Short mmCIF file of C-alpha atoms (C1' of nucleotides) in Angstrom, two decimals:
data_model
loop_
_atom_site.label_atom_id
_atom_site.label_comp_id
_atom_site.label_asym_id
_atom_site.label_seq_id
_atom_site.Cartn_x
_atom_site.Cartn_y
_atom_site.Cartn_z
CA MET A 8 14.01 -6.31 15.32
CA ASP A 9 12.27 -8.66 13.08
CA LYS A 10 15.63 -10.16 13.16
CA LYS A 11 14.55 -13.04 15.17
CA PRO A 12 12.89 -15.56 13.03
CA CYS A 13 10.22 -13.99 14.96
CA ASN A 14 7.20 -16.06 14.33
CA THR A 15 6.26 -13.71 11.51
CA SER A 16 7.99 -15.36 8.65
CA GLN A 17 7.59 -18.85 10.02
CA ASP A 18 4.08 -18.63 11.27
CA PRO A 19 1.92 -20.34 8.73
CA GLU A 20 -0.91 -18.08 9.86
CA VAL A 21 0.91 -15.03 8.58
CA ARG A 22 -0.08 -14.00 5.11
CA LYS A 23 2.42 -12.60 2.65
CA GLY A 24 2.29 -11.23 -0.83
CA PRO A 25 -0.14 -8.88 -2.49
CA TRP A 26 -2.94 -7.45 -0.43
CA THR A 27 -6.50 -8.29 -1.30
CA LEU A 28 -9.28 -5.77 -1.52
CA GLU A 29 -10.84 -7.31 1.54
CA GLU A 30 -7.68 -6.90 3.58
CA ASP A 31 -7.39 -3.31 2.43
CA LEU A 32 -10.91 -2.58 3.54
CA ILE A 33 -10.36 -4.19 6.90
CA LEU A 34 -7.25 -2.14 7.48
CA ILE A 35 -8.86 1.10 6.33
CA ASN A 36 -11.91 0.57 8.47
CA TYR A 37 -9.91 -0.35 11.50
CA ILE A 38 -7.67 2.69 11.25
CA ALA A 39 -10.66 4.92 10.59
CA ASN A 40 -12.20 3.73 13.83
CA HIS A 41 -9.17 3.31 16.02
CA GLY A 42 -6.37 5.29 14.44
CA GLU A 43 -2.84 4.26 13.63
CA GLY A 44 -0.20 2.99 15.95
CA VAL A 45 1.13 -0.17 17.61
CA TRP A 46 0.98 -1.98 14.33
CA ASN A 47 1.46 -5.47 15.67
CA SER A 48 -1.49 -5.30 17.96
CA LEU A 49 -3.43 -3.38 15.33
CA ALA A 50 -2.95 -6.24 12.90
CA LYS A 51 -4.18 -8.74 15.45
CA ALA A 52 -7.05 -6.63 16.64
CA ALA A 53 -8.21 -5.98 13.12
CA GLY A 54 -8.16 -9.68 12.43
CA LEU A 55 -5.57 -9.40 9.69
CA LYS A 56 -3.20 -12.30 9.25
CA ARG A 57 -0.42 -9.89 8.48
CA THR A 58 2.58 -8.64 10.38
CA GLY A 59 2.40 -5.20 11.88
CA LYS A 60 5.11 -4.13 9.52
CA SER A 61 3.17 -5.27 6.53
CA CYS A 62 0.12 -3.36 7.69
CA ARG A 63 2.13 -0.24 8.32
CA LEU A 64 3.75 -0.42 4.92
CA ARG A 65 0.48 -1.01 3.15
CA TRP A 66 -1.12 1.90 4.93
CA LEU A 67 1.70 4.36 4.49
CA ASN A 68 2.50 3.55 0.89
CA TYR A 69 -0.87 2.82 -0.54
CA LEU A 70 -3.97 3.23 1.57
CA ARG A 71 -3.41 6.53 3.27
CA PRO A 72 -5.93 9.03 1.92
CA ASP A 73 -3.35 11.68 1.21
CA VAL A 74 -1.07 9.46 -0.81
CA ARG A 75 -0.49 10.64 -4.35
CA ARG A 76 0.80 8.13 -6.81
CA GLY A 77 2.21 8.43 -10.30
CA ASN A 78 2.64 11.58 -12.37
CA ILE A 79 5.74 12.87 -10.73
CA THR A 80 6.04 16.39 -12.02
CA PRO A 81 9.23 18.02 -13.32
CA GLU A 82 9.19 20.20 -10.23
CA GLU A 83 9.05 17.17 -8.03
CA GLN A 84 11.80 15.54 -10.03
CA LEU A 85 13.96 18.58 -9.55
CA LEU A 86 13.30 18.54 -5.87
CA ILE A 87 14.09 14.87 -5.64
CA MET A 88 17.39 15.36 -7.40
CA GLU A 89 18.26 18.33 -5.32
CA LEU A 90 17.44 16.64 -2.06
CA HIS A 91 19.17 13.46 -3.12
CA ALA A 92 22.27 15.48 -3.85
CA LYS A 93 21.97 16.86 -0.35
CA TRP A 94 21.13 13.81 1.64
CA GLY A 95 21.81 10.78 -0.50
CA ASN A 96 19.48 7.83 -0.13
CA ARG A 97 17.57 9.27 2.79
CA TRP A 98 14.32 8.52 1.09
CA SER A 99 12.04 9.12 4.01
CA LYS A 100 13.71 12.45 4.64
CA ILE A 101 13.30 13.38 1.00
CA ALA A 102 9.70 12.19 1.03
CA LYS A 103 8.88 14.59 3.85
CA HIS A 104 9.52 17.43 1.42
CA LEU A 105 7.19 16.02 -1.19
CA PRO A 106 3.69 16.06 0.23
CA GLY A 107 1.75 12.94 -0.60
CA ARG A 108 4.76 11.08 -1.89
CA THR A 109 6.11 8.07 -0.07
CA ASP A 110 9.70 7.13 0.48
CA ASN A 111 9.06 3.90 -1.38
CA GLU A 112 7.75 5.70 -4.42
CA ILE A 113 10.60 8.15 -4.48
CA LYS A 114 13.09 5.38 -4.06
CA ASN A 115 11.55 3.42 -6.92
CA TYR A 116 11.39 6.51 -9.05
CA TRP A 117 14.99 7.30 -8.44
CA ARG A 118 16.19 3.80 -9.15
CA THR A 119 14.10 3.17 -12.23
CA ARG A 120 14.21 6.54 -13.90
CA ILE A 121 16.94 8.80 -12.70
CA GLN A 122 19.61 6.33 -11.79
CA LYS A 123 19.14 4.51 -15.05
CA HIS A 124 19.78 7.65 -17.03
CA THR A 125 22.65 8.53 -14.76
CA LYS A 126 24.36 5.26 -15.52
CA GLN A 127 23.72 5.59 -19.22
CA ALA A 128 25.16 9.07 -19.21
CA GLU A 129 28.14 7.98 -17.20
CA SER A 130 28.99 5.16 -19.53
CA PHE A 131 28.53 7.44 -22.48
CA GLN A 132 30.76 9.99 -20.90
CA GLN A 133 33.35 7.38 -20.09
CA GLN A 134 33.44 6.36 -23.71
CA SER A 135 33.72 9.85 -25.02
CA SER A 136 36.31 10.87 -22.47
CA GLU A 137 38.51 8.11 -23.72
CA THR A 138 38.59 9.85 -27.05
CA ASN A 139 38.38 13.40 -25.90
CA ASP A 140 40.31 14.75 -23.00
CA HIS A 141 38.41 17.97 -23.02
CA GLN A 142 35.56 16.08 -21.54
CA ALA A 143 37.37 16.11 -18.26
CA ALA A 144 37.30 19.87 -18.25
CA SER A 145 33.59 20.03 -18.69
CA THR A 146 33.17 17.34 -16.08
CA SER A 147 35.08 19.33 -13.56
CA GLN A 148 33.01 22.30 -14.46
CA MET A 149 30.00 20.25 -13.64
CA SER A 150 31.56 19.22 -10.40
CA ALA A 151 32.33 22.76 -9.54
CA LEU A 152 28.82 23.76 -10.37
CA ALA A 153 27.41 21.02 -8.29
CA ALA A 154 29.82 21.75 -5.49
CA HIS A 155 28.72 25.31 -5.56
CA HIS A 156 25.28 24.20 -4.62
CA GLU A 157 26.44 21.50 -2.35
CA PRO A 158 25.07 22.19 1.08
CA MET A 159 27.24 22.47 4.09
CA GLU A 160 25.97 19.26 5.48
CA THR A 161 28.42 16.48 5.04
CA TYR A 162 27.26 14.04 2.52
CA SER A 163 28.91 11.11 0.88
CA PRO A 164 26.52 9.85 -1.70
CA PRO A 165 26.28 6.11 -1.42
CA ILE A 166 25.30 5.56 -4.99
CA PHE A 167 28.01 7.60 -6.53
CA GLN A 168 30.85 6.35 -4.48
CA GLY A 169 33.66 5.56 -6.78
CA THR A 170 32.95 8.51 -8.97
CA LEU A 171 34.71 11.74 -8.47
CA GLU A 172 31.73 13.96 -8.61
CA PRO A 173 29.59 14.86 -5.66
CA PHE A 174 26.77 14.71 -8.13
CA PRO A 175 26.40 12.33 -11.01
CA SER A 176 28.27 13.62 -13.96
CA HIS A 177 25.51 13.20 -16.45
CA HIS A 178 24.62 15.95 -18.79
CA GLN A 179 21.06 15.17 -19.43
CA PHE A 180 18.02 14.13 -17.55
CA PRO A 181 14.99 12.37 -18.81
CA THR A 182 12.05 14.36 -19.86
CA ILE A 183 9.20 13.71 -17.57
CA PRO A 184 5.82 13.28 -19.13
CA ASP A 185 4.05 15.59 -16.82
CA HIS A 186 0.31 15.62 -16.80
CA SER A 187 -0.33 12.50 -18.65
CA SER A 188 0.27 9.23 -16.97
CA CYS A 189 3.37 7.25 -16.61
CA THR A 190 4.02 6.39 -20.18
CA SER A 191 7.63 7.17 -20.70
CA ASP A 192 7.39 7.18 -24.41
CA ASN A 193 8.67 10.63 -25.04
CA ASN A 194 11.73 10.05 -22.94
CA HIS A 195 13.93 8.96 -25.72
CA THR A 196 12.87 11.56 -28.20
CA SER A 197 14.63 14.47 -26.60
CA ASN A 198 16.38 14.70 -23.31
CA ASP A 199 15.61 18.29 -22.74
CA TRP A 200 16.82 18.68 -19.21
CA SER A 201 20.42 19.70 -19.30
CA MET A 202 22.42 20.07 -16.16
CA GLU A 203 22.52 23.79 -16.71
CA ASP A 204 18.76 23.91 -17.00
CA ILE A 205 18.35 22.05 -13.77
CA TRP A 206 20.68 24.18 -11.78
CA SER A 207 19.60 27.45 -13.28
CA MET A 208 16.05 26.61 -12.37
CA GLN A 209 17.22 25.93 -8.88
CA LEU A 210 18.98 29.25 -8.82
CA LEU A 211 15.78 30.90 -9.90
CA ASN A 212 14.05 29.16 -7.09
CA GLY A 213 16.50 30.71 -4.78
CA ASP A 214 18.19 27.51 -3.86
"C1'" DA B 16 -1.09 -14.25 -31.79
"C1'" DA B 17 2.66 -15.58 -29.28
"C1'" DC B 18 6.91 -14.83 -27.39
"C1'" DC B 19 10.56 -12.20 -25.26
"C1'" DG B 20 13.08 -8.68 -22.94
"C1'" DG B 21 12.83 -4.51 -20.41
"C1'" DT B 22 10.48 -1.65 -16.99
"C1'" DT B 23 7.78 -0.59 -13.04
"C1'" DC B 24 6.24 -0.94 -8.48
"C1'" DA B 25 4.24 -3.34 -4.40
"C1'" DA B 26 5.92 -5.91 -0.88
"C1'" DC B 27 9.37 -8.30 1.81
"C1'" DC B 28 13.86 -8.61 4.30
"C1'" DG B 29 17.24 -7.39 7.45
"C1'" DC B 30 19.54 -3.84 9.96
"C1'" DC B 31 19.29 0.22 12.90
"C1'" DT B 32 17.37 3.26 16.34
"C1'" DG B 33 14.63 4.75 20.10
"C1'" DC B 34 12.09 3.77 24.02
"C1'" DA B 35 10.18 1.43 28.01
"C1'" DC B 36 11.19 -1.35 31.70
"C1'" DT C 1 23.03 0.01 32.46
"C1'" DG C 2 21.35 -3.77 29.93
"C1'" DT C 3 17.69 -6.01 27.45
"C1'" DG C 4 13.78 -6.66 24.60
"C1'" DC C 5 10.37 -4.85 21.66
"C1'" DA C 6 8.24 -1.97 18.10
"C1'" DG C 7 8.78 1.06 14.50
"C1'" DG C 8 11.49 3.15 10.84
"C1'" DC C 9 14.44 2.87 7.04
"C1'" DG C 10 17.04 1.48 2.89
"C1'" DG C 11 17.96 -2.36 -0.12
"C1'" DT C 12 16.23 -6.04 -2.79
"C1'" DT C 13 13.05 -9.10 -5.06
"C1'" DG C 14 9.60 -10.85 -8.04
"C1'" DA C 15 5.24 -10.52 -10.36
"C1'" DA C 16 2.66 -7.75 -13.48
"C1'" DC C 17 2.73 -4.96 -17.24
"C1'" DC C 18 4.16 -3.13 -21.73
"C1'" DG C 19 6.26 -2.58 -26.14
"C1'" DG C 20 8.81 -4.61 -29.82
"C1'" DT C 21 9.51 -8.41 -32.96
#
DNA sequence: AACCGGTTCAACCGCCTGCAC
DNA sequence: TGTGCAGGCGGTTGAACCGGT
């Protein structure tokens, strides 16, 4: 839609970049008084020199009162991984199952934390499989395990295309610093989340 | 103290979909 | 049925931040 050079990006009156506190307050106040919806006209009516899209994004990802940010718990991480295995990069769909979390946050989380470790594990595994054929056996075990939990819905994971597994063939997941903040310092000390741990926890959860 | 490289995350971009006309 | 518009979504970017040297 915004395909057309559509005034937005060319209009010198349209502001881009980080939101100011003043803009935030304007948006919050306007929505408090008038509600959400019809973002383009909302932006104009509120007197914001922003596109409707920009306002919507700012509201949904940051200003909404029920938005929770940071401190993704191990339970949430599990859920993210499980749902990602189900649906792939359907971030908004995944976000619907994590109250207070936004698709943008989940997407960022996945890309910066989980995917990073996935790639590391994959390259490690590639190296070791070159020297040890038995690795393949354990990999297929992993695949079988993952496939066992694979839902009936058809899913071709976009990220893992090119790999044989329906689920990334990594053995370990990062340890999430739960309560305390986003410092990822303890990540490298011990990767405590083995694949078996993850799935057995899911089994316990009845999934 | 300054620099540098890696990480994180807010925001933008472009495509897709649904809906009204 | 076709067209245009608005919103939704996933991918990408770039600035800010942080830790190591």
